[in-house]
Short mmCIF file of C-alpha atoms and ligand atoms in Angstrom, two decimals:
data_model
loop_
_atom_site.label_atom_id
_atom_site.label_comp_id
_atom_site.label_asym_id
_atom_site.label_seq_id
_atom_site.Cartn_x
_atom_site.Cartn_y
_atom_site.Cartn_z
CA UNK A 25 101.16 -61.59 17.39
CA UNK A 26 99.33 -64.52 19.67
CA UNK A 27 96.49 -63.10 21.17
CA UNK A 28 97.59 -64.96 24.60
CA UNK A 29 100.64 -63.14 25.36
CA UNK A 30 97.73 -59.70 24.54
CA UNK A 31 96.18 -60.29 27.60
CA UNK A 32 96.53 -56.70 29.33
CA UNK A 33 93.76 -55.38 26.51
CA UNK A 34 91.35 -57.98 26.70
CA UNK A 35 88.62 -56.76 28.86
CA UNK A 36 88.12 -58.46 32.02
CA UNK A 37 86.54 -61.82 32.87
CA UNK A 38 85.98 -64.28 35.86
CA UNK A 39 90.02 -65.73 36.69
CA UNK A 40 90.18 -68.95 34.33
CA UNK A 41 92.03 -72.72 35.57
CA UNK A 42 94.66 -73.76 34.66
CA UNK A 43 94.54 -76.17 31.41
CA UNK A 44 90.74 -76.12 31.34
CA UNK A 45 90.48 -72.09 30.86
CA UNK A 46 86.74 -71.05 32.04
CA UNK A 47 85.19 -74.64 30.01
CA UNK A 48 83.99 -75.38 33.64
CA UNK A 49 81.67 -73.59 34.67
CA UNK A 50 80.45 -72.48 30.46
CA UNK A 51 79.58 -76.12 30.12
CA UNK A 52 77.90 -76.25 33.58
CA UNK A 53 74.83 -73.99 32.43
CA UNK A 54 75.86 -72.13 30.25
CA UNK A 55 72.63 -69.80 30.40
CA UNK A 56 73.57 -68.71 32.99
CA UNK A 57 77.06 -68.18 33.43
CA UNK A 58 76.28 -66.26 30.19
CA UNK A 59 73.77 -63.68 32.71
CA UNK A 60 76.49 -64.24 35.58
CA UNK A 61 78.91 -62.85 32.94
CA UNK A 62 77.46 -59.34 32.19
CA UNK A 63 76.32 -58.15 34.94
CA UNK A 64 79.51 -58.94 36.18
CA UNK A 65 81.36 -57.83 33.47
CA UNK A 66 78.72 -55.26 31.82
CA UNK A 67 79.05 -54.53 27.98
CA UNK A 68 82.52 -57.33 27.13
CA UNK A 69 83.91 -59.96 29.32
CA UNK A 70 87.16 -62.25 28.52
CA UNK A 71 86.53 -66.37 29.07
CA UNK A 72 88.83 -68.90 27.86
CA UNK A 73 88.13 -71.32 26.18
CA UNK A 74 91.17 -73.96 27.42
CA UNK A 75 93.67 -71.40 26.55
CA UNK A 76 92.24 -69.38 23.89
CA UNK A 77 90.69 -66.38 25.39
CA UNK A 78 86.54 -65.42 23.95
CA UNK A 79 85.44 -61.86 24.29
CA UNK A 80 81.94 -61.72 24.49
CA UNK A 81 79.62 -59.48 23.42
CA UNK A 82 77.04 -57.50 24.96
CA UNK A 83 76.04 -54.58 23.22
CA UNK A 84 73.75 -53.89 20.28
CA UNK A 85 76.25 -51.61 18.50
CA UNK A 86 78.96 -53.81 19.23
CA UNK A 87 77.19 -57.16 18.04
CA UNK A 88 76.49 -54.76 14.99
CA UNK A 89 80.05 -53.95 14.51
CA UNK A 90 80.67 -57.59 13.94
CA UNK A 91 78.00 -58.94 12.10
CA UNK A 92 77.47 -55.93 10.02
CA UNK A 93 79.83 -53.67 9.46
CA UNK A 94 83.69 -55.27 9.58
CA UNK A 95 82.37 -58.48 8.63
CA UNK A 96 84.79 -59.43 6.08
CA UNK A 97 87.43 -59.63 9.67
CA UNK A 98 85.73 -62.26 11.38
CA UNK A 99 86.08 -65.91 10.40
CA UNK A 100 82.87 -68.28 11.35
CA UNK A 101 83.96 -71.73 9.91
CA UNK A 102 85.67 -72.17 12.59
CA UNK A 103 82.74 -72.20 15.42
CA UNK A 104 80.29 -74.58 13.39
CA UNK A 105 83.10 -77.69 13.15
CA UNK A 106 81.02 -79.37 15.78
CA UNK A 107 78.65 -79.61 12.96
CA UNK A 108 81.97 -80.49 9.70
CA UNK A 109 80.79 -83.99 11.00
CA UNK A 110 78.22 -83.76 9.46
CA UNK A 111 77.55 -80.79 6.50
CA UNK A 112 80.61 -81.08 5.28
CA UNK A 113 81.52 -78.22 3.52
CA UNK A 114 77.80 -76.32 3.81
CA UNK A 115 77.04 -72.74 4.01
CA UNK A 116 78.08 -72.74 8.12
CA UNK A 117 81.71 -74.22 7.33
CA UNK A 118 82.85 -71.57 4.78
CA UNK A 119 84.29 -68.05 4.79
CA UNK A 120 85.85 -65.87 2.93
CA UNK A 121 84.76 -65.82 -0.85
CA UNK A 122 84.06 -69.40 -0.66
CA UNK A 123 81.43 -68.30 1.49
CA UNK A 124 80.11 -66.46 -0.90
CA UNK A 125 80.17 -67.65 -4.10
CA UNK A 126 78.78 -70.58 -2.46
CA UNK A 127 75.74 -68.84 -0.50
CA UNK A 128 75.41 -66.87 -4.04
CA UNK A 129 74.39 -70.09 -5.49
CA UNK A 130 72.07 -71.22 -3.00
CA UNK A 131 70.05 -68.13 -2.45
CA UNK A 132 67.31 -68.54 -5.65
CA UNK A 133 66.37 -71.49 -3.06
CA UNK A 134 64.85 -68.52 -0.31
CA UNK A 135 63.48 -66.24 -2.71
CA UNK A 136 60.16 -65.48 -1.09
CA UNK A 137 58.54 -66.01 -4.10
CA UNK A 138 60.10 -69.42 -4.35
CA UNK A 139 59.74 -70.46 -0.08
CA UNK A 140 55.69 -69.14 -1.04
CA UNK A 141 55.21 -72.25 -3.28
CA UNK A 142 55.76 -74.32 0.58
CA UNK A 143 53.14 -73.34 1.89
CA UNK A 144 50.69 -75.79 1.02
CA UNK A 145 52.95 -78.16 1.86
CA UNK A 146 53.37 -77.35 5.52
CA UNK A 147 49.79 -76.86 6.21
CA UNK A 148 49.61 -80.24 4.40
CA UNK A 149 51.53 -81.38 6.99
CA UNK A 150 50.55 -80.21 9.56
CA UNK A 151 46.97 -81.33 8.92
CA UNK A 152 47.92 -85.18 8.54
CA UNK A 153 49.81 -84.98 11.90
CA UNK A 154 46.96 -83.40 14.00
CA UNK A 155 44.15 -86.02 11.49
CA UNK A 156 46.24 -88.82 13.46
CA UNK A 157 45.67 -87.29 17.25
CA UNK A 158 42.51 -86.59 19.30
CA UNK A 159 41.49 -84.61 22.79
CA UNK A 160 42.72 -86.87 25.64
CA UNK A 161 46.28 -87.92 23.88
CA UNK A 162 49.45 -87.29 25.27
CA UNK A 163 52.18 -86.41 23.11
CA UNK A 164 55.50 -86.19 23.13
CA UNK A 165 54.77 -82.38 21.22
CA UNK A 166 59.19 -82.21 20.62
CA UNK A 167 59.46 -85.45 18.98
CA UNK A 168 56.04 -84.55 16.72
CA UNK A 169 56.78 -81.07 15.83
CA UNK A 170 60.58 -82.63 14.82
CA UNK A 171 58.99 -84.97 12.12
CA UNK A 172 57.21 -82.55 10.77
CA UNK A 173 59.64 -79.77 10.41
CA UNK A 174 62.60 -82.26 9.42
CA UNK A 175 59.49 -83.63 7.41
CA UNK A 176 58.10 -80.25 5.56
CA UNK A 177 62.24 -79.25 5.06
CA UNK A 178 62.62 -82.94 2.84
CA UNK A 179 60.02 -82.91 0.53
CA UNK A 180 59.63 -78.71 0.31
CA UNK A 181 63.48 -78.82 -0.81
CA UNK A 182 64.10 -82.68 -2.00
CA UNK A 183 60.42 -84.08 -3.12
CA UNK A 184 61.28 -87.13 -0.63
CA UNK A 185 58.52 -87.67 1.41
CA UNK A 186 59.76 -89.35 4.80
CA UNK A 187 56.18 -90.71 5.68
CA UNK A 188 54.64 -90.13 9.26
CA UNK A 189 56.11 -91.17 11.54
CA UNK A 190 59.08 -93.11 12.28
CA UNK A 191 61.24 -92.76 9.21
CA UNK A 192 64.70 -94.14 9.65
CA UNK A 193 65.66 -91.64 8.84
CA UNK A 194 64.39 -88.83 11.53
CA UNK A 195 65.43 -91.42 14.17
CA UNK A 196 69.07 -90.90 12.58
CA UNK A 197 68.52 -87.45 13.06
CA UNK A 198 68.26 -87.99 16.52
CA UNK A 199 70.62 -90.07 16.89
CA UNK A 200 73.58 -87.30 15.75
CA UNK A 201 71.59 -84.14 17.93
CA UNK A 202 70.91 -86.39 21.42
CA UNK A 203 75.00 -87.52 21.49
CA UNK A 204 76.25 -83.79 20.90
CA UNK A 205 79.60 -84.02 21.99
CA UNK A 206 80.52 -84.06 25.52
CA UNK A 207 82.94 -81.64 27.34
CA UNK A 208 85.89 -84.68 27.25
CA UNK A 209 85.44 -85.45 24.06
CA UNK A 210 86.09 -81.69 23.09
CA UNK A 211 88.51 -81.06 24.80
CA UNK A 212 90.89 -84.86 24.29
CA UNK A 213 89.32 -84.84 20.66
CA UNK A 214 88.79 -88.83 20.95
CA UNK A 215 86.25 -90.39 18.76
CA UNK A 216 86.40 -93.75 19.28
CA UNK A 217 83.20 -94.93 16.38
CA UNK A 218 81.64 -97.78 18.64
CA UNK A 219 78.20 -98.65 18.86
CA UNK A 220 78.46 -96.60 22.55
CA UNK A 221 80.10 -93.56 21.82
CA UNK A 222 78.81 -90.58 21.48
CA UNK A 223 80.76 -90.67 18.72
CA UNK A 224 80.14 -94.02 17.15
CA UNK A 225 75.88 -92.85 17.57
CA UNK A 226 76.95 -89.36 15.58
CA UNK A 227 78.66 -91.92 12.91
CA UNK A 228 75.95 -94.56 12.09
CA UNK A 229 73.26 -92.04 11.90
CA UNK A 230 75.29 -89.95 9.33
CA UNK A 231 76.02 -92.84 7.41
CA UNK A 232 72.10 -94.04 7.27
CA UNK A 233 71.42 -90.40 6.48
CA UNK A 234 74.58 -89.79 3.15
CA UNK A 235 72.87 -93.71 1.71
CA UNK A 236 69.59 -91.67 1.69
CA UNK A 237 71.18 -88.79 -0.15
CA UNK A 238 73.61 -89.97 -2.51
CA UNK A 239 70.87 -92.40 -3.55
CA UNK A 240 68.60 -89.93 -4.04
CA UNK A 241 71.62 -87.54 -5.81
CA UNK A 242 71.71 -90.93 -7.97
CA UNK A 243 68.21 -91.31 -8.61
CA UNK A 244 67.97 -87.84 -9.84
CA UNK A 245 70.54 -87.61 -12.57
CA UNK A 246 69.25 -90.92 -14.33
CA UNK A 247 66.09 -89.68 -14.07
CA UNK A 248 66.91 -86.19 -15.44
CA UNK A 249 64.21 -84.61 -15.03
CA UNK A 250 64.33 -80.79 -12.99
CA UNK A 251 61.22 -81.41 -10.60
CA UNK A 252 61.78 -77.17 -10.11
CA UNK A 253 62.83 -77.60 -6.15
CA UNK A 254 66.15 -76.97 -4.64
CA UNK A 255 67.64 -80.11 -5.69
CA UNK A 256 67.37 -80.13 -9.89
CA UNK A 257 68.01 -76.42 -8.85
CA UNK A 258 71.41 -78.17 -7.35
CA UNK A 259 72.02 -81.02 -9.79
CA UNK A 260 71.67 -77.35 -12.49
CA UNK A 261 73.62 -75.24 -10.87
CA UNK A 262 77.67 -74.61 -11.92
CA UNK A 263 80.70 -73.22 -10.46
CA UNK A 264 83.62 -72.49 -12.83
CA UNK A 265 81.04 -74.18 -15.67
CA UNK A 266 81.26 -77.35 -13.81
CA UNK A 267 78.72 -78.96 -12.35
CA UNK A 268 78.90 -78.90 -8.31
CA UNK A 269 79.59 -82.23 -7.41
CA UNK A 270 77.93 -85.21 -4.82
CA UNK A 271 79.56 -83.99 -1.98
CA UNK A 272 79.10 -80.95 -2.67
CA UNK A 273 75.17 -81.75 -2.85
CA UNK A 274 75.28 -83.49 -0.19
CA UNK A 275 76.98 -80.59 1.55
CA UNK A 276 74.06 -78.56 1.07
CA UNK A 277 71.46 -81.01 1.81
CA UNK A 278 72.82 -81.86 4.84
CA UNK A 279 73.21 -78.27 5.99
CA UNK A 280 69.87 -76.99 5.16
CA UNK A 281 68.31 -79.98 6.63
CA UNK A 282 70.64 -80.27 10.07
CA UNK A 283 69.64 -76.31 10.38
CA UNK A 284 65.87 -75.97 9.33
CA UNK A 285 63.89 -78.10 11.12
CA UNK A 286 65.21 -78.62 14.59
CA UNK A 287 65.14 -74.88 15.15
CA UNK A 288 61.60 -74.11 13.96
CA UNK A 289 60.41 -77.13 15.55
CA UNK A 290 62.63 -75.68 19.06
CA UNK A 291 60.81 -72.22 18.84
CA UNK A 292 57.77 -74.29 18.61
CA UNK A 293 57.46 -76.22 21.36
CA UNK A 294 58.80 -73.25 23.24
CA UNK A 295 56.09 -71.04 21.89
CA UNK A 296 53.59 -73.32 23.51
CA UNK A 297 54.46 -73.48 26.62
CA UNK A 298 54.81 -69.59 26.66
CA UNK A 299 51.09 -69.54 25.34
CA UNK A 300 50.00 -72.87 28.18
CA UNK A 301 51.51 -70.22 31.31
CA UNK A 302 49.92 -67.52 29.64
CA UNK A 303 46.44 -67.74 29.35
CA UNK A 304 45.41 -64.02 28.82
CA UNK A 305 48.08 -64.18 25.80
CA UNK A 306 46.82 -67.69 24.74
CA UNK A 307 42.94 -66.52 25.16
CA UNK A 308 43.58 -63.52 22.10
CA UNK A 309 45.48 -65.43 19.93
CA UNK A 310 43.07 -67.84 19.78
CA UNK A 311 40.15 -65.45 18.67
CA UNK A 312 42.11 -63.92 16.66
CA UNK A 313 42.59 -66.91 14.53
CA UNK A 314 38.63 -68.43 15.04
CA UNK A 315 38.02 -64.52 13.99
CA UNK A 316 40.06 -64.45 11.05
CA UNK A 317 40.26 -68.10 10.22
CA UNK A 318 36.80 -69.99 11.34
CA UNK A 319 38.50 -73.45 12.25
CA UNK A 320 39.68 -73.44 8.60
CA UNK A 321 43.77 -73.86 8.55
CA UNK A 322 45.10 -70.66 6.98
CA UNK A 323 46.62 -70.12 3.87
CA UNK A 324 49.85 -68.38 3.05
CA UNK A 325 47.17 -65.18 2.40
CA UNK A 326 45.43 -65.85 5.74
CA UNK A 327 48.88 -64.78 7.36
CA UNK A 328 48.88 -60.91 6.74
CA UNK A 329 45.42 -61.16 8.77
CA UNK A 330 46.43 -62.39 12.00
CA UNK A 331 49.64 -60.29 13.56
CA UNK A 332 49.14 -61.83 17.05
CA UNK A 333 50.05 -65.11 15.89
CA UNK A 334 53.66 -64.00 13.94
CA UNK A 335 53.70 -61.09 17.41
CA UNK A 336 53.65 -64.56 19.55
CA UNK A 337 56.07 -65.98 17.41
CA UNK A 338 58.32 -62.78 17.57
CA UNK A 339 58.37 -63.09 21.49
CA UNK A 340 59.20 -66.52 21.41
CA UNK A 341 62.27 -65.69 19.67
CA UNK A 342 63.73 -63.84 21.42
CA UNK A 343 62.76 -65.41 24.73
CA UNK A 344 64.10 -68.77 23.40
CA UNK A 345 66.77 -67.81 20.53
CA UNK A 346 67.31 -71.55 18.95
CA UNK A 347 70.37 -69.73 17.65
CA UNK A 348 71.66 -68.46 20.75
CA UNK A 349 74.60 -67.92 21.09
CA UNK A 350 76.97 -66.58 17.32
CA UNK A 351 81.21 -67.56 17.48
CA UNK A 352 83.28 -65.83 15.52
CA UNK A 353 87.64 -65.53 15.37
CA UNK A 354 88.96 -62.16 13.94
CA UNK A 355 91.23 -61.81 11.71
CA UNK A 356 93.15 -58.85 12.58
CA UNK A 357 93.37 -56.08 15.46
CA UNK A 358 90.23 -54.55 15.60
CA UNK A 359 88.31 -51.63 18.29
CA UNK A 360 85.34 -52.46 19.99
CA UNK A 361 84.85 -49.48 22.81
CA UNK A 362 87.61 -49.40 24.93
CA UNK A 363 89.62 -51.51 23.98
CA UNK A 364 91.62 -53.26 20.44
CA UNK A 365 91.12 -56.14 20.61
CA UNK A 366 93.90 -58.76 18.57
CA UNK A 367 94.12 -60.59 16.10
CA UNK A 368 92.55 -64.50 16.39
CA UNK A 369 90.25 -63.31 19.50
CA UNK A 370 87.60 -65.79 19.49
CA UNK A 371 83.94 -63.25 19.64
CA UNK A 372 80.98 -64.43 21.49
CA UNK A 373 77.59 -62.84 20.28
CA UNK A 374 75.14 -63.49 23.62
CA UNK A 375 71.14 -63.52 22.15
CA UNK A 376 70.33 -65.25 25.44
CA UNK A 377 71.58 -61.78 27.25
CA UNK A 378 70.37 -59.25 24.77
CA UNK A 379 66.97 -60.50 24.02
CA UNK A 380 66.65 -59.98 27.75
CA UNK A 381 68.52 -56.97 28.82
CA UNK A 382 66.46 -55.56 31.90
CA UNK A 383 67.58 -52.15 30.48
CA UNK A 384 66.71 -52.87 27.01
CA UNK A 385 63.50 -54.31 27.50
CA UNK A 386 61.10 -54.05 29.71
CA UNK A 387 59.95 -56.51 31.44
CA UNK A 388 62.46 -58.42 29.56
CA UNK A 389 61.45 -61.86 31.30
CA UNK A 390 57.89 -61.75 30.58
CA UNK A 391 56.43 -62.95 27.50
CA UNK A 392 54.76 -59.84 25.51
CA UNK A 393 53.43 -60.45 22.54
CA UNK A 394 52.10 -57.07 21.86
CA UNK A 395 55.54 -55.43 22.62
CA UNK A 396 55.85 -56.40 18.48
CA UNK A 397 52.33 -54.30 17.79
CA UNK A 398 54.01 -51.42 15.23
CA UNK A 399 53.20 -48.31 17.34
CA UNK A 400 55.60 -50.79 20.57
CA UNK A 401 58.09 -52.07 17.70
CA UNK A 402 59.05 -48.15 16.84
CA UNK A 403 60.91 -48.36 20.14
CA UNK A 404 62.74 -51.13 20.60
CA UNK A 405 66.75 -50.50 20.72
CA UNK A 406 67.85 -51.24 16.85
CA UNK A 407 69.88 -54.32 17.04
CA UNK A 408 69.14 -55.81 20.35
CA UNK A 409 66.74 -58.69 19.00
CA UNK A 410 69.01 -60.52 15.80
CA UNK A 411 67.38 -64.18 16.58
CA UNK A 412 68.19 -65.01 12.53
CA UNK A 413 71.43 -63.16 12.99
CA UNK A 414 72.26 -60.18 10.68
CA UNK A 415 74.95 -59.29 8.34
CA UNK A 416 76.50 -61.73 5.33
CA UNK A 417 75.58 -64.62 7.29
CA UNK A 418 72.18 -64.52 8.64
CA UNK A 419 69.93 -66.94 8.50
CA UNK A 420 69.38 -68.25 4.51
CA UNK A 421 65.78 -69.53 5.43
CA UNK A 422 64.03 -67.18 8.10
CA UNK A 423 61.67 -66.49 5.14
CA UNK A 424 60.72 -70.57 5.31
CA UNK A 425 61.06 -70.74 8.89
CA UNK A 426 59.34 -67.55 9.69
CA UNK A 427 55.87 -68.55 7.43
CA UNK A 428 56.29 -72.19 8.40
CA UNK A 429 56.27 -71.16 12.30
CA UNK A 430 53.07 -68.80 12.00
CA UNK A 431 51.36 -71.57 9.35
CA UNK A 432 52.30 -74.02 12.34
CA UNK A 433 51.28 -72.22 15.08
CA UNK A 434 47.81 -70.88 14.05
CA UNK A 435 46.62 -75.05 12.21
CA UNK A 436 47.43 -76.40 15.70
CA UNK A 437 45.93 -74.08 17.56
CA UNK A 438 42.61 -74.18 15.96
CA UNK A 439 43.16 -77.77 16.15
CA UNK A 440 43.31 -78.56 19.99
CA UNK A 441 43.95 -76.92 23.26
CA UNK A 442 47.81 -78.26 24.49
CA UNK A 443 48.04 -79.03 28.18
CA UNK A 444 51.45 -79.34 29.47
CA UNK A 445 51.27 -82.88 32.10
CA UNK A 446 50.67 -81.80 35.31
CA UNK A 447 54.13 -81.74 37.06
CA UNK A 448 56.31 -81.52 34.13
CA UNK A 449 59.33 -79.46 35.07
CA UNK A 450 60.17 -77.50 31.38
CA UNK A 451 63.93 -77.42 31.44
CA UNK A 452 66.34 -75.37 28.77
CA UNK A 453 69.14 -77.31 27.07
CA UNK A 454 72.02 -75.13 25.89
CA UNK A 455 73.40 -77.40 23.07
CA UNK A 456 74.12 -76.57 19.53
CA UNK A 457 70.17 -75.37 19.67
CA UNK A 458 68.41 -74.43 22.07
CA UNK A 459 66.32 -77.44 23.09
CA UNK A 460 64.16 -77.81 25.87
CA UNK A 461 65.57 -80.60 28.01
CA UNK A 462 63.23 -83.05 28.83
CA UNK A 463 60.81 -82.37 25.84
CA UNK A 464 57.69 -81.27 26.20
CA UNK A 465 54.65 -83.44 27.12
CA UNK A 466 51.62 -82.24 27.13
CA UNK A 467 48.07 -83.68 26.55
CA UNK A 468 45.30 -82.21 24.34
CA UNK A 469 41.85 -80.93 25.63
CA UNK A 470 39.17 -79.66 23.05
CA UNK A 471 39.43 -76.31 21.78
CA UNK A 472 36.29 -75.98 22.75
CA UNK A 473 37.26 -75.76 26.30
CA UNK A 474 39.67 -72.73 25.92
C1 HEM B 27 63.56 -70.77 13.84
C2 HEM B 27 63.99 -70.52 12.72
C3 HEM B 27 65.09 -70.71 12.23
C4 HEM B 27 66.83 -69.53 12.90
C5 HEM B 27 66.15 -68.91 15.03
C6 HEM B 27 68.38 -69.90 12.64
C7 HEM B 27 68.95 -68.83 13.09
C8 HEM B 27 69.38 -69.01 12.36
C9 HEM B 27 71.36 -67.58 12.98
C10 HEM B 27 71.37 -66.97 13.45
C11 HEM B 27 71.82 -68.14 11.74
C12 HEM B 27 73.52 -67.31 11.51
C13 HEM B 27 74.62 -67.87 12.17
C14 HEM B 27 75.49 -67.29 12.45
O1 HEM B 27 76.08 -65.70 11.95
O2 HEM B 27 77.42 -67.47 12.79
C15 HEM B 27 71.56 -68.69 10.76
C16 HEM B 27 72.00 -69.28 9.84
C17 HEM B 27 72.32 -70.50 8.78
N1 HEM B 27 70.04 -70.62 8.53
FE1 HEM B 27 69.00 -70.48 9.98
N2 HEM B 27 67.21 -70.65 11.48
C18 HEM B 27 66.30 -70.80 11.52
C19 HEM B 27 65.51 -72.01 10.67
C20 HEM B 27 66.12 -71.84 9.65
C21 HEM B 27 65.69 -72.84 8.25
C22 HEM B 27 64.61 -73.00 8.21
C23 HEM B 27 66.49 -72.87 7.82
C24 HEM B 27 66.80 -73.44 6.19
C25 HEM B 27 65.66 -74.07 5.42
C26 HEM B 27 67.83 -72.21 8.18
C27 HEM B 27 69.40 -72.13 6.95
C28 HEM B 27 70.20 -72.25 7.51
C29 HEM B 27 71.26 -71.62 6.50
C30 HEM B 27 71.76 -72.41 5.85
C31 HEM B 27 72.26 -71.04 7.66
C32 HEM B 27 74.00 -70.73 7.07
C33 HEM B 27 73.75 -69.22 6.72
C34 HEM B 27 74.94 -69.21 6.11
O3 HEM B 27 76.29 -69.39 7.06
O4 HEM B 27 75.64 -68.33 5.13
N3 HEM B 27 67.76 -72.00 9.03
N4 HEM B 27 70.24 -69.29 11.35
#
């Protein structure tokens, strides 16, 4: 049955405009819009993206139901359509059995033991970046971190070194990220491949990246050497006794590079921002690192000795979850709270609201890494914190990202103090991920001034 005909049983929500639905309010200021929805309508609210009803969920147990109790009833690929232009048939764009099968194929790349081998690259590349800086420099920290995390993911997973700066590949990704489809393109689906259109700029980026990746695959096939990395694993993988095609391999690579650098770099940017605003917490972090590492860059083994570093990352992911919205589409009718929601309903899960709900979190908007101290963390309401999602689609790169963010933060904090440029205004820019709108401009100070 068509979802639109079942209006009466959907939860209440704001009045939609003809044709546009609630698109305009959502696109204008998504984060405020989501907060207001929760304040006005409580546990769930219906909005309309053009003529499609979407139910936005704010309750931990409802979110748990959709993501982990009954995930087979929900598809996801449709929500990632915007990514499909680049990630093809990578994990984001698959559903059902195909998703399960492909995820099983790539999962070994993210086993904890394998991921631990990446620690040295993460540390070494961070030191190389820091060695090009000196106290007094003004740095666009967002750009530096994006290049660093891109360099790390490319080296760890595919053994290619993009070099320190200005890689063509990095620029191509920037072209893609900075020219995301705007409202007009989304609604009209009008895509014109010219150098000055957003779509054209994204396509230019895609062509550059595709060329690099296909050349890399061809080179590896010719060499025939197992380098022990993710790419070698993909090249050897068989599906029903058939090797993966170049296109399948390319799609997995694109997915992991796309998913695996912006999320981590944005989290770190927000962490530096929060630490610059909260001196007592910065001091605690700095002292922990001084005491435990005495100025040395951390090794993997050091991570267990630096819990405060982990709490800083956890708390940053609470306040600024990079994947701030998760989307699903129901296959069949389902019950949630007092509602029976029809098949085809679009479900949106708002982590931005969930992670900041004042009834779930004490001092919800305040940066308090101490809330992650085990004796405090045991009081956290189950399912109220899901930065990496949950269930069968939970972030496959979580162990990679957690280790990377802690190693990078600990290495960088020991070298410089990061002061935000006076007058610089930090704003959120919720695109596919939650980006800092104007980046983050910092001035480096020697740590002795800390
Ligand atoms: C701070 C860092 C990160 C955060 C917050 C994050 C968050 C997430 C979330 C919430 C999802 C689930 C989306 C959904 O349920 O629809 C996801 C999926 C995914 N993530 Fe991450 N991620 C991070 C880093 C990474 C890294 C480093 C990689 C790879 C190297 C990665 C690869 C992926 C992939 C491939 C998926 C799709 C999984 C699937 O559909 O089965 N992520 N991520």
